[in-house]
Coordinates of C-alpha atoms in Angstrom, one line a residue:
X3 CA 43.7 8.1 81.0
X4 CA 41.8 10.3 77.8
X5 CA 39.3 12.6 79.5
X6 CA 35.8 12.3 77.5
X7 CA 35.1 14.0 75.0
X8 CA 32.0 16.3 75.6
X9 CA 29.0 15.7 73.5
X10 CA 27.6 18.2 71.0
X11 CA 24.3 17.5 69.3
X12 CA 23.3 20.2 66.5
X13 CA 19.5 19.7 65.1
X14 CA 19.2 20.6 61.9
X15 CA 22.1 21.2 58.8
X16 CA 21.4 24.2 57.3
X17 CA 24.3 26.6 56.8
X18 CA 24.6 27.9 60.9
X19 CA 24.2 24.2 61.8
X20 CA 27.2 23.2 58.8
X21 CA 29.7 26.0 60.2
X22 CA 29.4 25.5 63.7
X23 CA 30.2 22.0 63.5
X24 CA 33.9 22.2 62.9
X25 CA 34.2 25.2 64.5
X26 CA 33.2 23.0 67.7
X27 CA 35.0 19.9 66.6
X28 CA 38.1 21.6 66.3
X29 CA 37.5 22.6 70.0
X30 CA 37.7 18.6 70.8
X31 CA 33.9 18.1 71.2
X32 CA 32.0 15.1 70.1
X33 CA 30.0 16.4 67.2
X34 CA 26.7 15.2 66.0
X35 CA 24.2 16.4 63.3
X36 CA 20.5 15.6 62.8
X37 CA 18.8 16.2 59.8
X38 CA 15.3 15.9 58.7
X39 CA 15.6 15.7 55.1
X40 CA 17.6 13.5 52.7
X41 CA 20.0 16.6 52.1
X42 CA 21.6 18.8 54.2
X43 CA 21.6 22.7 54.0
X44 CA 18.3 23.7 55.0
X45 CA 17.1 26.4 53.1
X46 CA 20.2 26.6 51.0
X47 CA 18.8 23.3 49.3
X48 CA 18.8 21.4 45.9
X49 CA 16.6 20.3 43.6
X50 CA 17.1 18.1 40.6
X51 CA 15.1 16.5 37.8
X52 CA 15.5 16.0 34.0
X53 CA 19.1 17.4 33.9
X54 CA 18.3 20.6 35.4
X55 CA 19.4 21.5 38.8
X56 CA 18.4 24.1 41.0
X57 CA 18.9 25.8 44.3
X58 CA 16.3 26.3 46.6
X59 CA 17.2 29.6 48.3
X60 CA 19.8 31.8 48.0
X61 CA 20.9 31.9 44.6
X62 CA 23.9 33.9 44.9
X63 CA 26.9 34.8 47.4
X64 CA 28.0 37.4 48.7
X65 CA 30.7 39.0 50.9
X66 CA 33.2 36.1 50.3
X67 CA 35.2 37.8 53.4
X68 CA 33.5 36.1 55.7
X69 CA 34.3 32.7 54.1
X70 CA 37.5 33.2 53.6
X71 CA 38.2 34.2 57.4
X72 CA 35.7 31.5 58.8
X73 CA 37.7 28.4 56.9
X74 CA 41.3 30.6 57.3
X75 CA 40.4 30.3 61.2
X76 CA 39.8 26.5 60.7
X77 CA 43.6 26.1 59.1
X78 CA 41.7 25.8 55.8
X79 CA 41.4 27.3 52.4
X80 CA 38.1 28.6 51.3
X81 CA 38.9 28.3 48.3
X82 CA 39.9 24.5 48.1
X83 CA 36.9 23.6 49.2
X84 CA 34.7 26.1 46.7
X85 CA 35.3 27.0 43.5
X86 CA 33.6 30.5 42.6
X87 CA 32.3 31.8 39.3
X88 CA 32.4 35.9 39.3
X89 CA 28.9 37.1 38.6
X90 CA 29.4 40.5 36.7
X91 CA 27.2 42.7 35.9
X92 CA 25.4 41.4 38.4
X93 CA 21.8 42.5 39.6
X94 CA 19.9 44.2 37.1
X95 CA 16.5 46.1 37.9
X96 CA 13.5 46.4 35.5
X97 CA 10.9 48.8 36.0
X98 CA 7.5 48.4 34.3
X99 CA 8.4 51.7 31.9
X100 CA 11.6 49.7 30.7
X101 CA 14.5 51.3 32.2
X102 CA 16.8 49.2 33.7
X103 CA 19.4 49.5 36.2
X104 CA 22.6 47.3 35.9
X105 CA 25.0 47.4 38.7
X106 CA 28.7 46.0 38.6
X107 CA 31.1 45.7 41.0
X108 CA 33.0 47.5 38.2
X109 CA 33.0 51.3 39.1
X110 CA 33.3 52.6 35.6
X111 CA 30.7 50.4 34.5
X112 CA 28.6 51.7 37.2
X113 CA 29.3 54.8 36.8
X114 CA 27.9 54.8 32.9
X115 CA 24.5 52.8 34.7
X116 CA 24.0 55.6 36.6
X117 CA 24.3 58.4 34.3
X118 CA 21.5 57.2 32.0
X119 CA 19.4 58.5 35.0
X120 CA 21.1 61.6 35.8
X121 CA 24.5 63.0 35.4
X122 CA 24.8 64.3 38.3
X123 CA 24.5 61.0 40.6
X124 CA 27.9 60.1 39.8
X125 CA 29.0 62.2 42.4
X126 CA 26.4 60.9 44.4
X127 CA 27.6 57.2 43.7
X128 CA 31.2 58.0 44.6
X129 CA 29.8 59.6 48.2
X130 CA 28.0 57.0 49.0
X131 CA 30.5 54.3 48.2
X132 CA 32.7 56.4 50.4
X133 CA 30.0 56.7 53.3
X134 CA 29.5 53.5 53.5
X135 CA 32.7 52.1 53.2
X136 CA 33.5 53.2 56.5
X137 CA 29.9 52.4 57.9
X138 CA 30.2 49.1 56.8
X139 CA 34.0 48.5 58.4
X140 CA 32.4 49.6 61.6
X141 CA 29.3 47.4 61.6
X142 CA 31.3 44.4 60.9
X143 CA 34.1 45.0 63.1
X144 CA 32.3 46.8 66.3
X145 CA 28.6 45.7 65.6
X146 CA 27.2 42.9 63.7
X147 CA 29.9 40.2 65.2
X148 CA 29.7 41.0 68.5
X149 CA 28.1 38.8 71.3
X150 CA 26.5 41.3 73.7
X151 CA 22.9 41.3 75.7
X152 CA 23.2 44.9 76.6
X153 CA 21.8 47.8 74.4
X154 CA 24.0 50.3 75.8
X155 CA 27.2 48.3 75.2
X156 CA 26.7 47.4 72.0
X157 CA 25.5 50.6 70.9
X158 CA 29.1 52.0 72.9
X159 CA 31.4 49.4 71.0
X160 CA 30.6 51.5 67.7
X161 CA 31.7 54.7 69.7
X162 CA 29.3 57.0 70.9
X163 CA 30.0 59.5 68.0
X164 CA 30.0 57.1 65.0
X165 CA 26.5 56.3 66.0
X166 CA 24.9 59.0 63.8
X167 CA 27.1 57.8 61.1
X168 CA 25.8 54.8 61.1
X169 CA 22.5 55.3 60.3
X170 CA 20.7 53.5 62.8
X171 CA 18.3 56.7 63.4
X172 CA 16.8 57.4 59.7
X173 CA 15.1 54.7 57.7
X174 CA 17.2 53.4 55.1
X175 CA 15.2 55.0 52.0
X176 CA 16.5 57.9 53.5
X177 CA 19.5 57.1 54.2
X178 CA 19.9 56.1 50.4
X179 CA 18.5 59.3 49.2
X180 CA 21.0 61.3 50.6
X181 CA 23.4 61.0 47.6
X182 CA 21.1 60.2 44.6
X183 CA 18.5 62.8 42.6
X184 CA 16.8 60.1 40.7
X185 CA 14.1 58.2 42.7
X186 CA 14.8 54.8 40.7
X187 CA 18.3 54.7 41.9
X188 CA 16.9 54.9 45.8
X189 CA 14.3 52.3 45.4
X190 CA 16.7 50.2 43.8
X191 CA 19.0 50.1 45.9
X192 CA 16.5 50.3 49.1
X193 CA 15.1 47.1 47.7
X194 CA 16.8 44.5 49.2
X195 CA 14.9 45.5 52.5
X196 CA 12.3 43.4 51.1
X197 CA 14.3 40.5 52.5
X198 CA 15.1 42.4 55.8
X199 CA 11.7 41.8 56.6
X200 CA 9.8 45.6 56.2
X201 CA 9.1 48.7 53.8
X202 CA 12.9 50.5 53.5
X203 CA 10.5 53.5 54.9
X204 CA 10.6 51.7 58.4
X205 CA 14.3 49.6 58.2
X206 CA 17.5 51.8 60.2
X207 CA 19.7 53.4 57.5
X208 CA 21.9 50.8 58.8
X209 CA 21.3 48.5 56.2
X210 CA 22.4 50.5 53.3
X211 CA 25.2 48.9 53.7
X212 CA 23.8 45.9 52.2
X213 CA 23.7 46.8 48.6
X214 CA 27.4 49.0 49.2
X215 CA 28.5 45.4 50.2
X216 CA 27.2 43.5 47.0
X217 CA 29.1 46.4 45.2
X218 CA 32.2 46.3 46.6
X219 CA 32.8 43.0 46.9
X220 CA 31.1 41.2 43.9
X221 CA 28.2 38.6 43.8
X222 CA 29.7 35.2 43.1
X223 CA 28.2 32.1 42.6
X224 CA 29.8 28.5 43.6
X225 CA 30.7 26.4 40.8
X226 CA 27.7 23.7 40.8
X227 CA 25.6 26.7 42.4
X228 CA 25.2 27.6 45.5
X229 CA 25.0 23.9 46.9
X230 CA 28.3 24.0 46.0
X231 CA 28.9 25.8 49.1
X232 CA 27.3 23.5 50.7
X233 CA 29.1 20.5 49.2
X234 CA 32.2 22.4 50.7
X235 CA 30.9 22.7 53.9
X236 CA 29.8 18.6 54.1
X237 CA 33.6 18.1 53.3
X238 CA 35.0 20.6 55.6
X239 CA 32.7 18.4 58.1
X240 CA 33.8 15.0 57.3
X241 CA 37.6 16.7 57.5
X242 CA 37.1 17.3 61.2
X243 CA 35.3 13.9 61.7
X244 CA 31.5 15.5 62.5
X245 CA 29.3 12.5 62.0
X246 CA 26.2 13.9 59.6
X247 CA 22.9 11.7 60.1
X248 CA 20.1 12.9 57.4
X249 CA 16.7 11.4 57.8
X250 CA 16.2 11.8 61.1
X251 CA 13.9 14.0 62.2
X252 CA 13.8 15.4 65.7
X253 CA 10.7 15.4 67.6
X254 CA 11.9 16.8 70.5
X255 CA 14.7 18.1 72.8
X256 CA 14.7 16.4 75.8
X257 CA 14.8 18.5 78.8
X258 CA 15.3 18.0 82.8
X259 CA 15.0 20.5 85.4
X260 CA 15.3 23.3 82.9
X261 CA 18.9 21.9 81.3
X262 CA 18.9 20.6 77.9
X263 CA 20.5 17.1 77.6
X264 CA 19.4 15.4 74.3
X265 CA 16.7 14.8 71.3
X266 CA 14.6 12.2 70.7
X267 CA 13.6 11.3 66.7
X268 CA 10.2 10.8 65.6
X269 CA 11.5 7.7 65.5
X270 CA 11.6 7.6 68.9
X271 CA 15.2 7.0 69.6
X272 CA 17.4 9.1 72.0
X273 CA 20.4 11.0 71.9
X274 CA 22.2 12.6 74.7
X275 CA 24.5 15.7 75.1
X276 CA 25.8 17.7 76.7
X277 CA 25.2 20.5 74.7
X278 CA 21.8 21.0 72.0
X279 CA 22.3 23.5 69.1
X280 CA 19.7 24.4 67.8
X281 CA 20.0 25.5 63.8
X282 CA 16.2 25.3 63.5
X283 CA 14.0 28.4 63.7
X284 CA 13.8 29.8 67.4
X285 CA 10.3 30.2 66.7
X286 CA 9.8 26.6 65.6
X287 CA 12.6 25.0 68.2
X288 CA 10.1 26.6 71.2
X289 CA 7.0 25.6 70.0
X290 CA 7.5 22.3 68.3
X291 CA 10.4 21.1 69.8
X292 CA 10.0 22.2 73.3
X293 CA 6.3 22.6 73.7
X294 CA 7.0 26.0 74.8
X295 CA 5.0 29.6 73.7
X296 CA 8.2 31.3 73.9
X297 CA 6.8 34.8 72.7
X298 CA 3.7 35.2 74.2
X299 CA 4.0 38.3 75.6
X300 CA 6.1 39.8 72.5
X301 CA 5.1 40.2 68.7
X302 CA 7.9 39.4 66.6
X303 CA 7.8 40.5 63.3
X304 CA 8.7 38.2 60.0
X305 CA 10.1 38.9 56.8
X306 CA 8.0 37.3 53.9
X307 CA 7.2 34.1 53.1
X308 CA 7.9 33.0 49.0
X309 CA 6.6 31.4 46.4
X310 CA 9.3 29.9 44.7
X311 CA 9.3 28.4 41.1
X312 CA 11.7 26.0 39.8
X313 CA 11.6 26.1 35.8
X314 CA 13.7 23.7 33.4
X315 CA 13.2 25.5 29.8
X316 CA 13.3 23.7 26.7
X317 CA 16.1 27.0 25.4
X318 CA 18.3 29.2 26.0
X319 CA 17.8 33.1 27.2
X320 CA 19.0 35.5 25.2
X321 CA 17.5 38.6 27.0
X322 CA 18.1 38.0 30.4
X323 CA 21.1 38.0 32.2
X324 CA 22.1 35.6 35.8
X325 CA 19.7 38.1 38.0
X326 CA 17.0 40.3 37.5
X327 CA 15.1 42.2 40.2
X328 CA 11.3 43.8 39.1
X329 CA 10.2 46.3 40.6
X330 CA 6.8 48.2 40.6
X331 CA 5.6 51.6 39.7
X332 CA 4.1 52.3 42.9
X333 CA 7.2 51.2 44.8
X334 CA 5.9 52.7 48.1
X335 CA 2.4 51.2 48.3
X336 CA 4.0 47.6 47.3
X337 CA 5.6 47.6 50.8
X338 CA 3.0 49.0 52.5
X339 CA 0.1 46.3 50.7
X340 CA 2.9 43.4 51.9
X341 CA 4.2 44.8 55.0
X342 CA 1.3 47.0 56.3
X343 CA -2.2 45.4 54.3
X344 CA -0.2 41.5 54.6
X345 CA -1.9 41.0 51.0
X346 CA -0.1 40.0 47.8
X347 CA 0.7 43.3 45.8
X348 CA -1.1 43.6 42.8
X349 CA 2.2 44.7 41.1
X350 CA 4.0 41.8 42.3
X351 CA 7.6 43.1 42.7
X352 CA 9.9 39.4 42.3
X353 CA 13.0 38.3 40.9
X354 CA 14.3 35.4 38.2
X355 CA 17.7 33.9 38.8
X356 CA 19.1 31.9 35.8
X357 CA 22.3 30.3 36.7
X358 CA 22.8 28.2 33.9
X359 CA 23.8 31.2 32.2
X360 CA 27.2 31.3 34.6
X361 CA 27.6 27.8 34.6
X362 CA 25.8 26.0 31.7
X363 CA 26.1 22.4 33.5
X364 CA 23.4 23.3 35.9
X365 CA 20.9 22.5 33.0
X366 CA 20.9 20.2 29.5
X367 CA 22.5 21.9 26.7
X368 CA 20.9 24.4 25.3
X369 CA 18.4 24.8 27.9
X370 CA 18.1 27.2 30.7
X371 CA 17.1 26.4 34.7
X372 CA 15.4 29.4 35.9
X373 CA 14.6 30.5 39.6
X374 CA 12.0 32.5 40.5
X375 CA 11.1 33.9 43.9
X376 CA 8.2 36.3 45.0
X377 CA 7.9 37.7 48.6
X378 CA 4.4 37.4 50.1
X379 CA 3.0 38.0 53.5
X380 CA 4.0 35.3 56.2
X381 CA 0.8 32.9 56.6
X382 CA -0.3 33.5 60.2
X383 CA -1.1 36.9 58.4
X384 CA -2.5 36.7 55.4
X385 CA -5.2 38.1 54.5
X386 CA -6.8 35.0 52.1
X387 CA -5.2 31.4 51.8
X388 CA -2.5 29.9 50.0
X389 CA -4.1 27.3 47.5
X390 CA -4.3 26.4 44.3
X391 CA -6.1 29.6 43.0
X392 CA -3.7 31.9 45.1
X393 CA -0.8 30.2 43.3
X394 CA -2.7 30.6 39.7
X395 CA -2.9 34.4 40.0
X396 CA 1.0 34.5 40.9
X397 CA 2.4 32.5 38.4
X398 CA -0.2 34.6 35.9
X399 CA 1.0 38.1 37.7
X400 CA 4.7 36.8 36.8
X401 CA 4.4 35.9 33.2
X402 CA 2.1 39.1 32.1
X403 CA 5.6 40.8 33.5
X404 CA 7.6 38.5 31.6
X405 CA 5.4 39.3 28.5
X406 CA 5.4 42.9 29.2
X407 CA 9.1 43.0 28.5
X408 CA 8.7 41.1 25.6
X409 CA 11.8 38.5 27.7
X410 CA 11.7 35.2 25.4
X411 CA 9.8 32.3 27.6
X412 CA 6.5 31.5 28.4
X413 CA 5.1 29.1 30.0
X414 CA 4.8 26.4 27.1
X415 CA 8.8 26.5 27.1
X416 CA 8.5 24.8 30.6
X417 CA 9.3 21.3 30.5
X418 CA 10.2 20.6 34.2
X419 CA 8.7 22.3 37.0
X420 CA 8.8 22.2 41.4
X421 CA 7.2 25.1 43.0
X422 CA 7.3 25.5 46.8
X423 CA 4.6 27.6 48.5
X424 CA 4.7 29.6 51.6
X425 CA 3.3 26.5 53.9
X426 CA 5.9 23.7 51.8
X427 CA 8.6 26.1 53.5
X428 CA 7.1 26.0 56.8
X429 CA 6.6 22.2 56.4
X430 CA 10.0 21.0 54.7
X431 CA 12.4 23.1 56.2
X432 CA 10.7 24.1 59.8
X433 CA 10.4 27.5 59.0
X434 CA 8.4 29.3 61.6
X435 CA 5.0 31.3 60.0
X436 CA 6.6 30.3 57.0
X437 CA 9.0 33.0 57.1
X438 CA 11.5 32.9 54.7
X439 CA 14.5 34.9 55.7
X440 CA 13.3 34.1 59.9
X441 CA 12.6 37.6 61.9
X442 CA 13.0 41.2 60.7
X443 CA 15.2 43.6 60.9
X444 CA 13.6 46.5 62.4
X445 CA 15.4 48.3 65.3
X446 CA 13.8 46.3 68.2
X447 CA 15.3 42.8 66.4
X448 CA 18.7 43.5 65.6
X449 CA 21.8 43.4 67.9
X450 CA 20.9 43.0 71.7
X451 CA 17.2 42.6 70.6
X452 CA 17.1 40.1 68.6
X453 CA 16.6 36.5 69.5
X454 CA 19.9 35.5 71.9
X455 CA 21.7 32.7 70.4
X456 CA 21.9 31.4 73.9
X457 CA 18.0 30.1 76.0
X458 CA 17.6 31.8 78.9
X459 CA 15.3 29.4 80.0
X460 CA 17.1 25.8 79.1
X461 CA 20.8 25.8 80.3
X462 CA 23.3 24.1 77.5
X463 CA 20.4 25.0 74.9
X464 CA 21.9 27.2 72.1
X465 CA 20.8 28.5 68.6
X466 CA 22.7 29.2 65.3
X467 CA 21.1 30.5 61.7
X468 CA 19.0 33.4 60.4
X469 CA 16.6 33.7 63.3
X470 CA 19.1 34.7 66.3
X471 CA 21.6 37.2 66.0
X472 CA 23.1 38.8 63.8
X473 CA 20.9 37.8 61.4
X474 CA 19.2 36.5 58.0
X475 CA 21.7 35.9 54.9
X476 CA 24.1 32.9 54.3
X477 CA 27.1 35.3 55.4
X478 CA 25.4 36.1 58.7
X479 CA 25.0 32.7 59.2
X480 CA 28.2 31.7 58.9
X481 CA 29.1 34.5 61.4
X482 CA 26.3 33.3 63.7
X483 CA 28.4 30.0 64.0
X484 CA 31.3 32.0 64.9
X485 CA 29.6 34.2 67.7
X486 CA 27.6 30.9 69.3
X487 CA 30.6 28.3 69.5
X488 CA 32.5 31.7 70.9
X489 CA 29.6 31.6 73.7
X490 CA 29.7 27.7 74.1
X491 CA 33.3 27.4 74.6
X492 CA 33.1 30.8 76.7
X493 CA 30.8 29.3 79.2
X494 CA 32.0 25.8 79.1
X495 CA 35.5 27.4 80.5
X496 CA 33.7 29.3 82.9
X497 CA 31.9 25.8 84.1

């Protein structure tokens, strides 16, 4: 007689909740996902109207590694399942003065980048490509991937005398400005902390290894856009036979004598399992789902909410390339009025993604789609509200930018328009505060710290995504999948 297959229910489809599945399935569970929406992939979302498509959040991908392994270790092919357009030059950076900063995962091209700033930052480059090679080997193989709840093993995994390398004790704007003279260059490339969660002032040294990554190994985008990594991961899905139910919102998880054992919908229908993953917010799954203040004697910090605009242009864009990053002249006190103040920078720092100018089919011909995406303080803490008049001064703050590098839109070459403001995030996609990119990467929240991806509280409950370890990013998500079904299957061995 065929032994049972155990039950595994996953709320919620966004990339964690689309990689675990198979991982799981291919284990010989029962696999089952809910989803609230009408399309899967959480954050990593579409939109479409009037020809143009768009995606939601991240608008490109990175570290295609880590897809490559994940499907390889499924028997699969990434890349028959996702096609992938080469984004190069990549990011460019715009300062309000004009000069611009183009990086490429081409070293010569790079190299020319940086010596419109100063000659001798070549040398600089070169070290600090070199650094961080082999900081960023041992994060990902001794660090980031690795299930542990103990500081001092974690920290030991990465060798006792690596862990000055590694940057974990100087803030990453330090860390940065070890190998470059121009200040433009650091900021730059200390940026992306913005979407760590905190000023690059505050954030370990650690993450330099963020930008090194995007260098090394190329931005890409999916043919289709990045829901065509999604559409690859539905397929990969089907291929193992998980069943996918969209609509279906959960209300709650059902619990009894602190075990997890299934959902019930809004709906009010019930599931049972014998396992609950959770790919919604940890934040959100407590409080909403649970009816439990899971954090009430801890403070966790959030990255930034977003505004996000979603423009269909009546032309082409001859003066900007796929991505472009702004930045401000008072780099410093931006993070500090956003991370410190919670307001809204005055010198809004944002970016404008335009990938119909990798692959024209994502808009009409001879029009453009255009993305654009501005951090602003989580709305628990915000100093004022987030209305109409809020929204107003943003979209204004972003097309006097636009204007002030004479880039050739304005607003009366919109002809399709969605914008999503901090609380249609919390609202549409459950996330927590709404919090963008889930908790922050400070010290305290990474590793060990952060949120476990297994409830210490509810036995059989686990969590996947941005908001448990190892953390925010579609690559660590993926990775998250890998690290939670390793601690399912673990414990259900051990059972």
């Amino acid at each position: 007689m065929n032994k049972k297959k155990k039950k595994i229910i996953i709320v919620g489809s966004g990339v964690g909740g689309l990689s675990i599945a198979p991982l799981l399935a291919k284990k010989g569970y029962e696999v089952e996902i809910f989803e609230s929406n009408r399309t899967v992939g959480g954050r990593a979302n579409i939109i479409e109207g009037k020809g143009f498509k768009f995606d939601t959040g991240p608008s490109l991908l990175n570290y295609p590694w880590v897809y490559e392994k994940f499907f390889s270790s499924l028997g699969k092919s990434f890349h028959d399942y996702v096609k992938l357009i080469k984004v190069d030059p990549a990011v460019k950076f715009l300062w309000r003065d004009h000069k611009s900063l183009q990086l490429s995962s081409d070293l010569s091209y790079l190299m020319e980048e940086i010596r419109k700033f100063r000659k001798d930052d070549q040398d600089g480059l070169i070290s600090f490509i070199n650094k961080s090679q082999k900081k960023y080997d041992l994060a990902f193989k001794n660090l980031v991937t690795r299930n542990s709840s103990n500081v001092f093993s974690w920290l030991i995994n990465s060798g006792i005398h690596n862990l000055f390398q590694l940057g974990l004790f100087n803030s990453m704007y330090s860390e940065i400005n070890k190998y470059f003279k121009e200040k433009k260059i650091v900021e730059a490339l200390s940026s992306y902390s913005m979407y760590l969660g905190d000023s690059p002032y505050k954030l370990p040294g650690f993450f330099s290894i963020l930008p090194f990554g995007e260098l090394q190994y190329g931005l890409w985008m999916p043919k289709g856009g990045m829901y065509g990594l999604i559409e690859g991961l539905i397929k990969l899905n089907l291929d193992f036979k998980v069943k996918i139910n969209t609509l279906k919102k959960v209300k709650r998880i059902i619990t009894q004598k602190n075990k997890a054992i299934g959902i019930e919908l809004v709906s009010g229908s019930k599931f049972f399992g014998d396992i609950i993953v959770s790919n919604v917010d940890y934040e959100t799954t407590y409080r909403y789902l649970l009816k439990e203040d899971v954090n009430k004697n801890k403070s966790h910090k959030m990255t930034p909410s977003v505004y996000t605009f979603y423009w269909g242009l009546n032309k082409k864009i001859d003066n900007l390339t796929h991505h472009t990053i702004f930045l401000p002249n008072n780099f410093k006190k931006t993070f500090n009025d956003l991370f410190a103040k919670d307001i809204i920078p005055e010198d809004l720092p944002f970016y404008i993604s335009i990938p119909s100018q990798t692959d024209i089919n994502l808009s009409p011909k001879n029009k453009s789609s255009v993305f654009v995406l501005v951090p602003c303080p989580v709305i628990s803490k915000f100093k004022d509200e987030y209305n109409e008049e809020t929204l107003k001064k943003i979209k204004n703050r972003v097309f006097e930018r636009i204007s002030h590098h004479k880039i050739d839109f304005s607003e009366k070459n919109i002809i399709y328009e969605k914008i999503l403001s901090p609380i249609d995030w919390e609202k549409k996609f459950g996330l927590f505060d709404g919090s963008a990119f889930g908790p922050s990467h400070n010290f305290l929240q990474i590793g060990p710290f952060r949120n476990s991806n297994k409830s210490n509280k509810f036995k059989n409950l686990f969590f996947v995504g941005a908001s448990t370890t190892p953390g925010t990013g579609v690559p660590m998500c993926v990775l998250s999948a890998q690290m939670t079904s390793e601690k399912i299957i673990s414990e259900q061995k051990n059972d």
